[in-house]
Coordinates of C-alpha atoms in Angstrom, one line a residue:
Chain A
M28 CA -4.0 -20.9 -6.0
R29 CA -6.6 -20.1 -3.3
I30 CA -5.6 -18.9 0.2
T31 CA -7.6 -21.0 2.6
E32 CA -5.9 -19.8 5.8
H33 CA -4.3 -16.5 6.6
P34 CA -2.8 -15.0 9.8
I35 CA -4.6 -11.7 9.3
L36 CA -7.5 -12.2 6.9
S37 CA -10.4 -14.5 6.7
F38 CA -11.8 -15.0 3.2
K39 CA -15.5 -15.6 2.8
Q40 CA -15.9 -17.5 -0.4
G41 CA -18.8 -16.3 -2.4
R42 CA -21.4 -18.5 -4.1
R43 CA -19.9 -20.6 -6.8
I44 CA -20.9 -19.5 -10.3
S45 CA -19.7 -20.2 -13.8
F46 CA -18.8 -17.9 -16.7
K47 CA -17.5 -18.4 -20.2
L48 CA -14.1 -17.5 -21.6
D49 CA -14.1 -17.6 -25.4
G50 CA -17.0 -20.1 -25.2
K51 CA -15.3 -22.4 -22.6
T52 CA -17.0 -22.7 -19.2
L53 CA -14.9 -21.7 -16.2
P54 CA -15.7 -21.7 -12.5
G55 CA -15.7 -18.5 -10.4
C56 CA -17.1 -17.0 -7.3
E57 CA -19.5 -14.2 -6.5
G58 CA -17.6 -11.2 -5.2
Q59 CA -14.6 -11.8 -7.5
T60 CA -13.6 -9.6 -10.4
V61 CA -13.4 -11.2 -13.8
A62 CA -9.6 -10.8 -13.7
A63 CA -9.4 -12.5 -10.2
A64 CA -11.6 -15.4 -11.4
L65 CA -9.5 -15.8 -14.5
H66 CA -6.3 -15.9 -12.5
A67 CA -7.8 -18.4 -10.1
A68 CA -8.7 -20.6 -13.0
G69 CA -5.1 -20.5 -14.2
V70 CA -5.7 -18.1 -17.1
S71 CA -3.0 -15.4 -17.2
T72 CA -3.3 -14.2 -20.8
Y73 CA -6.4 -12.1 -21.4
R74 CA -5.8 -10.9 -24.9
K75 CA -3.1 -10.3 -27.5
S76 CA -1.6 -6.9 -28.2
P77 CA -3.1 -5.4 -31.4
Q78 CA 0.1 -4.9 -33.3
L79 CA 2.6 -7.6 -32.3
Q80 CA 0.2 -10.2 -30.9
R81 CA 2.0 -10.4 -27.6
P82 CA 0.2 -11.9 -24.7
R83 CA -1.3 -9.5 -22.2
G84 CA -2.5 -10.1 -18.7
F85 CA -3.4 -7.6 -16.0
F86 CA -0.8 -5.3 -14.4
C87 CA -2.3 -2.9 -11.9
A88 CA -5.6 -4.7 -11.0
I89 CA -7.2 -1.5 -9.9
G90 CA -8.5 -0.2 -13.2
K91 CA -5.8 2.3 -13.9
C92 CA -3.5 0.7 -16.6
S93 CA -5.8 -0.8 -19.2
S94 CA -3.6 -3.9 -19.7
C95 CA -6.5 -6.2 -19.0
L96 CA -9.1 -5.0 -21.6
M97 CA -11.4 -7.8 -22.7
T98 CA -14.8 -8.1 -24.3
V99 CA -17.5 -8.7 -21.7
D100 CA -21.0 -9.6 -22.8
G101 CA -20.4 -8.0 -26.2
V102 CA -18.9 -4.8 -24.8
P103 CA -15.3 -4.4 -25.9
N104 CA -12.4 -2.8 -24.0
V105 CA -13.8 -3.6 -20.5
R106 CA -11.3 -3.4 -17.7
V107 CA -11.9 -6.9 -16.3
C108 CA -9.8 -6.1 -13.2
I109 CA -12.6 -3.9 -11.8
T110 CA -15.5 -5.7 -13.4
P111 CA -17.5 -7.9 -10.9
L112 CA -18.0 -11.4 -12.1
Q113 CA -21.6 -12.5 -12.8
E114 CA -23.2 -15.8 -13.4
G115 CA -23.1 -16.7 -17.1
M116 CA -20.9 -13.8 -18.2
E117 CA -19.5 -14.1 -21.7
V118 CA -15.8 -13.0 -21.6
Q119 CA -13.8 -12.9 -24.8
S120 CA -10.2 -12.1 -25.6
T121 CA -10.6 -9.0 -27.6
P122 CA -9.0 -9.4 -31.0
G123 CA -7.4 -6.3 -32.3
K124 CA -8.6 -3.0 -30.8
G125 CA -12.2 -4.1 -30.5
C126 CA -15.2 -2.2 -31.9
L127 CA -18.3 -0.9 -30.4
P128 CA -21.5 -2.9 -31.0
D129 CA -23.9 -1.3 -33.5
E130 CA -26.7 -0.8 -31.0
D131 CA -24.6 0.9 -28.4
P132 CA -26.1 4.3 -27.6
V133 CA -23.1 6.5 -28.2
P134 CA -23.7 9.9 -26.5
A135 CA -24.5 12.6 -29.0
W136 CA -22.7 15.9 -28.9
P137 CA -22.7 18.7 -27.8
W138 CA -22.6 17.7 -24.2
P139 CA -23.8 18.6 -21.5
E140 CA -26.8 20.5 -23.0
H141 CA -28.0 17.4 -24.7
Y142 CA -28.2 15.6 -21.4
A143 CA -29.1 18.6 -19.3
D144 CA -32.0 16.8 -17.8
R145 CA -29.7 14.2 -16.4
I146 CA -27.4 16.4 -14.4
L147 CA -27.4 15.8 -10.6
E148 CA -26.5 18.7 -8.3
T149 CA -24.6 18.7 -5.1
E150 CA -22.5 21.0 -2.9
V151 CA -19.4 18.9 -2.9
A152 CA -18.4 16.1 -5.2
I153 CA -15.5 13.8 -4.1
V154 CA -13.9 11.6 -6.7
G155 CA -12.4 8.6 -5.0
A156 CA -13.5 6.7 -1.9
G157 CA -10.0 5.8 -0.6
P158 CA -8.3 7.2 2.5
A159 CA -8.2 10.7 1.2
G160 CA -11.7 10.9 -0.3
L161 CA -13.4 9.3 2.7
S162 CA -11.5 11.6 5.1
A163 CA -12.5 14.6 3.0
A164 CA -16.2 13.4 3.3
V165 CA -15.8 13.2 7.1
E166 CA -15.1 16.9 7.1
T167 CA -17.5 18.1 4.4
T168 CA -20.5 16.1 5.8
G169 CA -19.5 17.0 9.4
L170 CA -19.8 20.7 8.5
G171 CA -23.1 20.1 6.9
A172 CA -22.2 20.1 3.2
E173 CA -24.2 17.9 0.8
T174 CA -21.6 15.5 -0.5
I175 CA -21.5 12.9 -3.2
I176 CA -18.6 10.5 -3.3
I177 CA -17.9 8.7 -6.6
D178 CA -15.7 5.6 -6.9
E179 CA -15.4 3.1 -9.7
N180 CA -14.8 0.2 -7.5
D181 CA -17.6 -1.9 -6.0
R182 CA -16.5 -1.3 -2.4
I183 CA -15.2 1.7 -0.5
G184 CA -11.7 2.1 0.9
G185 CA -9.6 2.5 -2.1
Q186 CA -6.3 0.7 -1.5
L187 CA -6.9 0.5 2.3
I188 CA -8.8 -2.8 1.7
K189 CA -5.6 -4.6 1.0
Q190 CA -3.3 -3.1 3.6
T191 CA -3.0 -5.9 6.2
H192 CA -0.2 -4.2 8.1
M193 CA -0.5 -1.8 11.0
F194 CA -0.2 1.8 10.1
F195 CA 2.6 4.1 11.4
G196 CA 2.1 7.6 12.7
S197 CA 0.4 8.6 15.9
K198 CA -3.0 7.7 17.4
K199 CA -4.6 10.7 15.7
Q200 CA -3.7 9.1 12.4
H201 CA -4.9 5.6 13.3
A202 CA -1.4 4.3 14.0
K203 CA -1.2 0.7 15.0
V204 CA -4.6 0.0 13.3
R205 CA -4.4 -2.2 10.2
G206 CA -5.2 -0.5 7.0
I207 CA -8.0 -3.0 6.3
D208 CA -9.8 -1.8 9.5
I209 CA -9.5 1.9 8.7
A210 CA -12.1 2.4 6.0
P211 CA -15.0 1.2 8.3
L212 CA -13.7 3.7 10.9
L213 CA -13.8 6.5 8.4
L214 CA -17.2 5.5 7.1
D215 CA -18.5 5.6 10.7
Q216 CA -17.4 9.2 11.0
I217 CA -19.1 10.4 7.8
E218 CA -22.4 12.1 8.5
G219 CA -24.8 9.7 6.7
S220 CA -27.6 12.2 6.2
K221 CA -25.4 14.4 4.1
A222 CA -23.5 11.8 2.1
R223 CA -24.3 9.7 -0.9
I224 CA -21.7 7.2 -2.0
M225 CA -21.9 6.1 -5.7
L226 CA -19.9 2.9 -6.2
G227 CA -19.2 1.3 -9.6
A228 CA -19.3 4.8 -11.1
T229 CA -16.4 6.1 -13.3
V230 CA -15.8 9.8 -13.8
V231 CA -15.0 10.0 -17.5
G232 CA -14.9 13.8 -18.0
F233 CA -14.5 17.1 -16.3
Y234 CA -16.4 19.9 -18.0
D235 CA -16.8 23.6 -17.5
D236 CA -18.9 24.9 -14.7
K237 CA -17.7 21.9 -12.5
V238 CA -19.7 19.3 -14.2
L239 CA -18.4 15.7 -14.0
A240 CA -19.4 13.2 -16.6
I241 CA -20.1 9.8 -15.0
V242 CA -20.7 6.3 -16.3
R243 CA -22.3 3.8 -14.1
G244 CA -23.4 0.5 -15.5
G245 CA -25.1 1.4 -18.8
E246 CA -26.0 4.9 -17.5
F247 CA -24.3 8.1 -18.5
F248 CA -25.1 11.3 -16.5
G249 CA -23.7 14.5 -15.2
L250 CA -22.9 15.8 -11.7
R251 CA -22.6 19.5 -11.1
A252 CA -20.9 20.4 -7.8
K253 CA -20.1 23.8 -6.2
K254 CA -16.8 22.3 -5.1
I255 CA -14.9 19.3 -6.4
I256 CA -12.3 17.3 -4.4
M257 CA -10.2 15.0 -6.5
A258 CA -8.9 12.1 -4.5
S259 CA -8.2 9.8 -7.4
G260 CA -5.1 8.2 -6.0
A261 CA -2.2 6.9 -8.1
S262 CA -1.2 4.2 -10.5
E263 CA 1.7 1.7 -10.3
N264 CA 4.8 2.5 -12.4
M265 CA 6.0 0.2 -15.1
L266 CA 9.7 -0.6 -15.5
A267 CA 11.2 -1.1 -19.0
F268 CA 13.1 -4.3 -19.4
Q269 CA 13.0 -7.2 -22.0
N270 CA 9.7 -9.0 -21.9
C271 CA 8.3 -6.6 -19.2
D272 CA 4.8 -7.0 -20.9
L273 CA 4.6 -10.7 -20.2
P274 CA 1.7 -11.9 -18.1
G275 CA 3.1 -12.6 -14.6
V276 CA 4.8 -9.2 -14.4
Y277 CA 2.5 -7.5 -12.0
G278 CA 2.4 -4.3 -10.0
A279 CA 2.9 -4.7 -6.3
G280 CA -0.6 -3.2 -5.7
A281 CA -2.0 -5.8 -8.1
V282 CA -0.4 -8.6 -6.2
Q283 CA -1.8 -7.2 -2.9
T284 CA -5.3 -6.9 -4.5
L285 CA -5.2 -10.5 -5.8
M286 CA -4.0 -12.1 -2.5
N287 CA -5.4 -9.8 0.2
V288 CA -8.8 -8.9 -1.3
Y289 CA -9.6 -12.0 -3.4
G290 CA -7.5 -14.6 -1.5
I291 CA -5.7 -15.8 -4.6
I292 CA -1.9 -16.2 -4.7
P293 CA -0.2 -14.5 -7.7
G294 CA 2.3 -17.4 -8.2
N295 CA 4.3 -19.8 -6.0
R296 CA 7.6 -18.0 -6.3
V297 CA 8.0 -14.3 -6.7
L298 CA 10.8 -11.8 -7.5
M299 CA 10.2 -8.4 -5.9
V300 CA 11.7 -5.5 -7.8
G301 CA 12.1 -2.5 -5.5
A302 CA 13.0 -2.2 -1.8
G303 CA 11.0 0.9 -0.9
N304 CA 8.2 0.5 1.7
I305 CA 5.8 -0.9 -0.8
G306 CA 8.2 -3.6 -2.0
L307 CA 9.2 -4.6 1.5
I308 CA 5.6 -4.6 2.9
V309 CA 4.2 -6.6 -0.1
S310 CA 7.1 -9.1 0.2
Y311 CA 6.2 -9.6 3.9
Q312 CA 2.5 -10.0 2.9
L313 CA 3.5 -12.6 0.3
L314 CA 5.2 -14.6 2.9
Q315 CA 2.1 -14.4 5.1
A316 CA 0.1 -15.7 2.2
G317 CA 2.4 -18.7 2.0
V318 CA 4.2 -17.5 -1.1
E319 CA 8.0 -17.9 -1.5
V320 CA 9.8 -14.6 -2.2
A321 CA 12.9 -15.6 -4.0
E322 CA 14.6 -12.3 -3.7
V323 CA 14.1 -8.5 -3.4
I324 CA 16.2 -6.5 -5.7
E325 CA 16.8 -2.7 -5.6
A326 CA 18.8 -0.7 -8.1
A327 CA 19.8 2.0 -5.5
P328 CA 22.8 1.3 -3.3
R329 CA 20.6 1.1 -0.2
I330 CA 17.2 0.0 0.9
G331 CA 14.7 2.8 0.4
G332 CA 12.0 1.8 2.8
Y333 CA 12.0 1.6 6.6
Q334 CA 14.6 -0.6 8.1
V335 CA 12.0 -2.2 10.3
H336 CA 10.1 -3.4 7.2
A337 CA 13.3 -4.8 5.7
A338 CA 14.1 -6.5 9.0
K339 CA 10.8 -8.4 9.0
I340 CA 11.6 -10.1 5.6
R341 CA 15.3 -10.6 6.3
R342 CA 14.7 -12.5 9.4
A343 CA 12.4 -14.7 7.4
G344 CA 15.3 -15.4 5.2
V345 CA 14.5 -13.3 2.1
P346 CA 17.6 -11.9 0.5
I347 CA 17.6 -8.2 -0.3
S348 CA 20.1 -7.3 -3.1
T349 CA 20.8 -3.6 -3.4
G350 CA 22.6 -2.4 -6.5
H351 CA 20.7 -4.9 -8.6
T352 CA 18.3 -4.6 -11.5
I353 CA 16.2 -6.9 -13.7
E354 CA 17.5 -7.4 -17.2
K355 CA 14.7 -9.5 -18.6
A356 CA 11.7 -11.7 -17.9
L357 CA 12.0 -15.2 -19.2
G358 CA 9.1 -17.1 -20.8
T359 CA 7.0 -16.8 -23.9
E360 CA 3.4 -17.0 -22.8
K361 CA 3.9 -16.1 -19.2
V362 CA 6.7 -15.5 -16.7
E363 CA 8.9 -18.5 -16.1
G364 CA 11.9 -16.8 -14.7
A365 CA 14.0 -13.6 -14.5
V366 CA 17.5 -12.5 -15.2
V367 CA 18.9 -10.1 -12.6
A368 CA 22.2 -8.3 -12.6
R369 CA 24.3 -5.8 -10.7
V370 CA 24.4 -2.2 -11.7
D371 CA 27.2 0.4 -11.3
E372 CA 27.0 3.8 -9.7
S373 CA 25.3 5.3 -12.7
W374 CA 22.8 2.4 -12.6
D375 CA 24.2 0.8 -15.8
L376 CA 24.1 -3.0 -15.9
I377 CA 27.5 -4.6 -15.2
P378 CA 28.0 -7.2 -18.0
G379 CA 28.8 -10.7 -16.7
T380 CA 27.0 -10.3 -13.4
Q381 CA 23.7 -11.7 -14.7
R382 CA 22.1 -14.6 -12.9
E383 CA 18.9 -16.4 -13.5
L384 CA 16.0 -16.8 -11.0
E385 CA 13.2 -19.3 -11.4
V386 CA 10.1 -17.4 -10.6
E387 CA 6.4 -17.4 -11.7
T388 CA 5.8 -13.8 -10.8
I389 CA 7.8 -10.6 -11.1
C390 CA 6.4 -8.0 -8.9
L391 CA 7.2 -4.4 -9.6
A392 CA 7.3 -1.9 -6.7
V393 CA 9.1 0.9 -8.5
G394 CA 6.9 3.8 -7.5
L395 CA 3.6 5.3 -8.2
S396 CA 2.3 8.2 -10.4
P397 CA -0.5 10.5 -9.3
T398 CA -3.7 10.0 -11.2
V399 CA -4.4 13.6 -12.5
E400 CA -5.9 13.3 -16.0
L401 CA -9.2 14.7 -15.0
L402 CA -7.5 17.7 -13.4
F403 CA -5.6 18.3 -16.6
Q404 CA -8.9 18.3 -18.4
A405 CA -10.2 20.8 -15.8
G406 CA -7.5 23.1 -16.9
C407 CA -5.4 22.9 -13.7
Q408 CA -1.9 24.2 -13.9
S409 CA 0.5 21.3 -13.6
W410 CA 4.2 20.7 -13.1
Y411 CA 6.5 17.8 -13.4
V412 CA 7.9 17.2 -9.9
P413 CA 9.8 13.9 -9.6
E414 CA 9.8 14.1 -5.8
L415 CA 6.0 13.9 -5.9
G416 CA 5.9 11.0 -8.4
G417 CA 5.7 12.9 -11.7
H418 CA 3.0 15.2 -13.1
V419 CA 1.2 16.9 -10.3
V420 CA -1.2 19.8 -10.3
A421 CA -0.3 23.1 -8.6
H422 CA -2.1 23.5 -5.3
D423 CA -1.9 25.9 -2.4
E424 CA -1.7 25.1 1.3
N425 CA -5.4 24.4 1.4
L426 CA -5.0 21.9 -1.5
E427 CA -7.0 24.1 -3.9
T428 CA -5.8 24.0 -7.5
T429 CA -5.5 26.9 -9.9
V430 CA -9.1 26.2 -10.9
R431 CA -11.0 27.8 -8.0
G432 CA -13.2 25.4 -6.2
V433 CA -11.3 22.4 -7.4
Y434 CA -9.2 20.6 -4.7
V435 CA -6.7 17.8 -5.0
T436 CA -5.8 15.5 -2.2
G437 CA -4.0 12.3 -1.2
D438 CA -1.7 10.6 -3.7
A439 CA -3.3 12.5 -6.5
S440 CA -1.6 15.6 -5.1
G441 CA 1.8 13.9 -4.8
I442 CA 2.8 10.4 -3.7
E443 CA 3.1 9.9 0.1
E444 CA 1.9 7.5 2.8
A445 CA -1.8 6.8 3.5
S446 CA -1.5 8.6 6.8
T447 CA -0.7 11.8 5.1
A448 CA -3.4 11.1 2.5
M449 CA -6.0 10.9 5.3
L450 CA -4.9 14.2 6.8
E451 CA -4.8 15.9 3.4
G452 CA -8.3 14.6 2.7
R453 CA -9.5 16.2 5.9
L454 CA -7.8 19.4 5.0
A455 CA -9.3 19.6 1.5
G456 CA -12.7 18.7 2.9
L457 CA -12.6 21.3 5.6
C458 CA -11.4 24.0 3.2
A459 CA -14.0 23.2 0.6
A460 CA -16.8 23.3 3.1
E461 CA -15.5 26.5 4.6
S462 CA -15.5 28.1 1.2
L463 CA -19.2 27.2 1.0
G464 CA -19.7 29.3 4.0
K465 CA -19.7 26.5 6.6
K466 CA -17.9 27.2 9.8
A467 CA -15.3 24.8 11.1
A468 CA -14.1 24.9 14.7
S469 CA -11.4 27.6 15.1
G470 CA -7.9 26.3 14.9
K471 CA -9.0 22.9 13.3
R472 CA -7.4 23.7 9.9
E473 CA -4.1 24.7 11.6
E474 CA -4.2 21.6 13.7
I475 CA -4.5 19.4 10.6
I476 CA -1.7 21.3 8.8
D477 CA 0.5 20.9 11.9
Q478 CA -0.1 17.1 11.9
I479 CA 0.9 16.9 8.2
R480 CA 4.0 18.9 8.9
E481 CA 4.9 16.6 11.7
L482 CA 4.5 13.5 9.6
R483 CA 6.8 15.0 7.0
A484 CA 9.3 16.3 9.4
G485 CA 11.7 13.3 9.5
P486 CA 14.3 12.2 6.9
F487 CA 11.7 10.0 5.2
G488 CA 9.4 13.0 4.6
E489 CA 12.2 15.0 3.1
K490 CA 11.3 14.1 -0.5
A491 CA 7.7 15.1 -0.1
R492 CA 8.7 18.4 1.6
R493 CA 11.1 19.2 -1.2
G494 CA 8.5 18.3 -3.8
K495 CA 5.8 20.4 -2.3
E496 CA 8.3 23.4 -2.0
K497 CA 9.3 23.0 -5.6
M498 CA 5.7 22.8 -6.7
S499 CA 4.9 26.1 -4.8
R500 CA 8.0 27.8 -6.2
E501 CA 7.2 26.9 -9.8
T502 CA 3.6 28.0 -9.3
W503 CA 4.6 31.3 -7.8
S504 CA 7.1 32.2 -10.5
H505 CA 4.6 31.2 -13.1
V506 CA 2.0 33.6 -11.5
Q507 CA 4.6 36.4 -11.5
Q508 CA 5.5 35.8 -15.1
K509 CA 1.9 36.1 -16.1
R510 CA 1.5 39.5 -14.4
Chain B
M28 CA 21.2 6.7 10.9
S29 CA 21.8 3.1 10.0
N30 CA 24.1 2.1 7.2
K31 CA 21.7 0.3 4.9
K32 CA 24.2 -0.5 2.3
G33 CA 24.3 -4.2 1.7
N34 CA 21.6 -5.6 3.8
I35 CA 20.3 -5.2 7.3
L36 CA 20.8 -4.0 10.8
Q37 CA 24.0 -5.4 12.3
A38 CA 24.5 -5.9 16.0
Q39 CA 26.9 -3.0 16.3
E40 CA 24.2 -0.6 14.9
L41 CA 21.9 -1.8 17.6
A42 CA 24.4 -1.4 20.4
K43 CA 22.6 1.6 21.8
Q44 CA 19.3 -0.3 22.1
I45 CA 20.8 -3.0 24.2
P46 CA 21.0 -2.5 28.0
A47 CA 24.2 -3.2 30.0
V48 CA 24.8 -6.8 31.1
E49 CA 23.9 -5.9 34.7
R50 CA 20.4 -4.9 33.6
L51 CA 20.0 -7.9 31.4
K52 CA 20.8 -10.2 34.3
K53 CA 18.1 -8.6 36.5
G54 CA 15.2 -9.8 34.4
P55 CA 13.2 -9.4 31.2
V56 CA 13.7 -6.2 29.3
A57 CA 12.4 -4.9 25.9
I58 CA 14.8 -4.3 23.1
I59 CA 13.5 -1.8 20.6
E60 CA 15.2 -2.5 17.2
C61 CA 14.1 0.8 15.7
I62 CA 16.9 3.2 15.0
E63 CA 15.6 5.3 12.2
E64 CA 13.7 8.6 12.5
I65 CA 10.3 7.5 11.2
P66 CA 7.0 9.1 12.0
C67 CA 5.6 6.6 14.5
N68 CA 4.9 6.4 18.2
P69 CA 2.4 3.7 19.3
C70 CA 5.1 2.1 21.5
V71 CA 5.2 5.2 23.7
E72 CA 1.5 4.9 24.5
S73 CA 1.6 1.2 24.9
C74 CA 3.9 1.2 27.9
P75 CA 2.1 1.1 31.2
Q76 CA 5.3 2.1 33.0
G77 CA 5.9 5.1 30.9
A78 CA 9.3 3.7 30.1
I79 CA 9.3 4.6 26.4
S80 CA 9.8 8.2 25.4
M81 CA 10.4 10.2 22.2
P82 CA 11.7 13.5 23.4
G83 CA 12.3 14.8 19.9
G84 CA 8.7 14.3 18.7
L85 CA 6.9 11.9 16.4
N86 CA 10.0 11.3 14.2
A87 CA 12.4 10.7 17.1
V88 CA 14.0 7.3 17.8
P89 CA 12.2 5.8 20.8
I90 CA 14.2 5.7 24.0
L91 CA 13.6 3.0 26.6
D92 CA 14.3 3.6 30.2
W93 CA 15.7 0.1 31.1
E94 CA 15.2 0.7 34.8
K95 CA 11.5 1.4 34.4
C96 CA 10.9 -1.5 31.9
T97 CA 9.5 -4.6 33.5
G98 CA 9.7 -6.6 30.3
C99 CA 5.9 -7.1 30.3
G100 CA 5.9 -7.2 26.5
L101 CA 2.8 -5.0 25.8
C102 CA 4.9 -3.0 23.4
I103 CA 5.7 -6.0 21.2
S104 CA 2.4 -6.2 19.4
A105 CA 1.8 -2.4 19.5
C106 CA 4.8 -1.8 17.3
P107 CA 3.7 -1.5 13.6
G108 CA 7.2 -2.3 12.6
L109 CA 7.3 -5.5 14.6
A110 CA 10.6 -4.3 15.9
I111 CA 10.3 -4.9 19.6
F112 CA 11.5 -8.0 21.4
V113 CA 11.7 -8.9 25.1
V114 CA 14.9 -10.6 26.2
D115 CA 15.1 -12.4 29.6
L116 CA 18.6 -13.2 30.7
T117 CA 17.8 -13.5 34.4
E118 CA 20.9 -14.6 36.2
G119 CA 21.2 -18.2 37.3
R120 CA 18.8 -19.6 34.6
E121 CA 20.3 -22.1 32.3
Q122 CA 18.5 -20.7 29.3
A123 CA 17.5 -17.3 28.0
R124 CA 14.0 -16.4 26.9
V125 CA 13.1 -14.3 23.9
A126 CA 9.6 -13.0 23.2
L127 CA 9.0 -12.0 19.6
P128 CA 6.1 -10.8 17.4
Y129 CA 4.8 -13.5 15.0
E130 CA 2.2 -13.1 12.2
F131 CA 2.4 -16.4 10.4
I132 CA 0.3 -19.6 10.4
P133 CA 0.2 -22.2 11.6
L134 CA 1.1 -20.9 15.0
P135 CA 3.5 -23.1 17.0
Q136 CA 2.3 -24.9 20.1
K137 CA 3.5 -24.5 23.6
G138 CA 6.3 -27.0 24.1
E139 CA 7.0 -27.4 20.4
R140 CA 10.6 -27.6 19.3
V141 CA 11.2 -24.9 16.6
V142 CA 14.3 -23.6 14.9
A143 CA 15.6 -20.2 16.1
L144 CA 16.6 -17.8 13.3
D145 CA 18.8 -14.7 13.5
R146 CA 18.2 -11.3 11.9
Q147 CA 19.4 -12.6 8.5
G148 CA 17.1 -15.6 8.7
N149 CA 20.0 -17.9 9.4
E150 CA 19.4 -21.0 11.6
L151 CA 20.8 -20.7 15.0
G152 CA 19.6 -24.0 16.2
P153 CA 16.7 -25.6 18.2
A154 CA 14.5 -23.7 20.6
E155 CA 11.5 -24.6 22.7
V156 CA 8.3 -22.6 22.6
L157 CA 7.4 -21.6 26.1
R158 CA 4.4 -19.5 25.5
V159 CA 2.0 -18.5 22.6
Q160 CA 0.0 -15.3 23.3
Q161 CA -2.8 -14.2 21.1
G162 CA -6.1 -12.5 21.5
K163 CA -8.2 -9.5 20.6
R164 CA -5.8 -7.0 22.4
L165 CA -2.9 -8.3 20.3
D166 CA -4.9 -7.7 17.1
R167 CA -3.5 -10.7 15.2
T168 CA 0.2 -10.0 16.1
C169 CA 0.9 -13.0 18.3
I170 CA 3.7 -13.1 20.8
I171 CA 5.9 -16.2 20.9
T172 CA 8.3 -16.8 23.8
I173 CA 11.1 -19.2 23.2
A174 CA 13.8 -20.7 25.3
V175 CA 17.3 -20.5 23.7
P176 CA 20.9 -20.9 24.9
R177 CA 21.9 -17.7 26.7
E178 CA 24.4 -16.8 23.9
W179 CA 21.6 -16.5 21.4
A180 CA 19.5 -14.1 23.4
L181 CA 20.6 -11.1 21.4
A182 CA 20.6 -12.9 18.1
A183 CA 17.4 -15.0 18.0
R184 CA 14.7 -12.9 16.3
N185 CA 12.5 -15.3 14.5
I186 CA 11.4 -19.0 14.4
R187 CA 10.8 -21.6 11.9
R188 CA 8.6 -24.6 12.7
A189 CA 10.8 -27.6 12.5
E190 CA 8.3 -30.1 10.9
R191 CA 7.7 -28.1 7.8

């Protein structure tokens, strides 16, 4: 299950430690998450669903979907996919919905008055240390604004840490550099004396007066910021088909995390669902990790991603079947196969065209949805814009939302490529700092906006362009109606 | 735009990317198999001859000046899409040479007999590895040069190690 050699990555295996799953001792390594260690030990079922007792494993592997909840050291409903493994940890399959231990200090209400002595202050708070959040911090700290970056992972970089491929774009956007090498570049550009990065910290609430509620370890505290930049990223979409909840049905991002961050292969033979850029890139990365990709299927009549990405896997012999969908996953405890079939023009399954594939993993690359729950809580106006990935919050050209002083950037503002996310991050950072009275070099804002426009100018940027226009139009007509 | 229905780039869609026979006979030349308008331009900067241009801006399809191109291959590992190959059909030589980007392990050895594959991953037949380039400048995108029968020069785009 472990990747020992890789053409792009080198894996440093952490100190060997042991932990317990339902009382049984299992081996693991320092630096792994609980979920990665379980998968490496051959455990794919983490719990049973509370109602129907169906097996559940992880799905997104980045702390977004809550499919992997387990009881860890007595604490129920822990997302094991982002929980670092520790020596002697007691992990249990949570029966039912789990209940809090009696001694747990449940925060008393009302909040934040009750915890007023535990509220930190900063000029700018950035939620998310991925490409957008780090880029925002480059600008805010560069302009002298005190900045705190909060991220619930134990390392910076967001999803950059698993992007082994070279980025597109131009030199200004780190084109030709592999995603895995970009986070350190961004970190170098952040003015250290102005920045504080809080890792392993989850923002669990957005309160009036721009106070964020944060949980880190056993701690619960507030952070009041003059400006807040939400760079919370996105979550992998699920696809509805028979048995789609079986362990072994994983998001494409989860597969990337498992193999490119932790050096563990998801399975020996994979079916990829979706031929957009993510599906094509992850298929190629699976091949690089020595995994067989049985087939890539795509419901649309044509490949959605770049032809050059498709060409890389085709010349390696991976078939790409357009006009195909998945009917069901086979297996009872975990994926043992899949049934795929053709679809007609209205995307309905054509009976009689089913065929069975023997695979251990079904990888879903069927789009992402912006992570915007905290912005909803903040009271930001939102719209449903399919072109941007679903529910998005209204924002102006400077990425400021309808709640003044709150900015949204990167995939959280609408799904696009990481290159755009980095530019949007810089734009939000610059605008937030300027609104604090800091002075940016003249023309810098316009230069960033021009670069974003340029990235979106081609046919592949059409969807994002249309989405952003739609979002602005909806917002404008809403403002007029209110008057 | 390419017709992406079904599967993948076909030779006729790439026709514009392939120089005339007279140029091919003169010596090595790059073939840029990138015909979509995607926002990407590292190839332009990678060329020491200034032979690659994108007059329409970042989203334009790269244009290679075949007369300026020396077939040096610096663009191969600079292309994030791994879509550039160098083909050498120098007149008088018995075999053609194809240089291709390669990001798999284990790397083949110089002199090794491998199987040449086409754009669909189909086996063309045996090929000999003439050169294996790697190093810091290539940033983990190795360049493999193979010798193949001349008629495969415009088809061979990948290799498979024979003894797998």
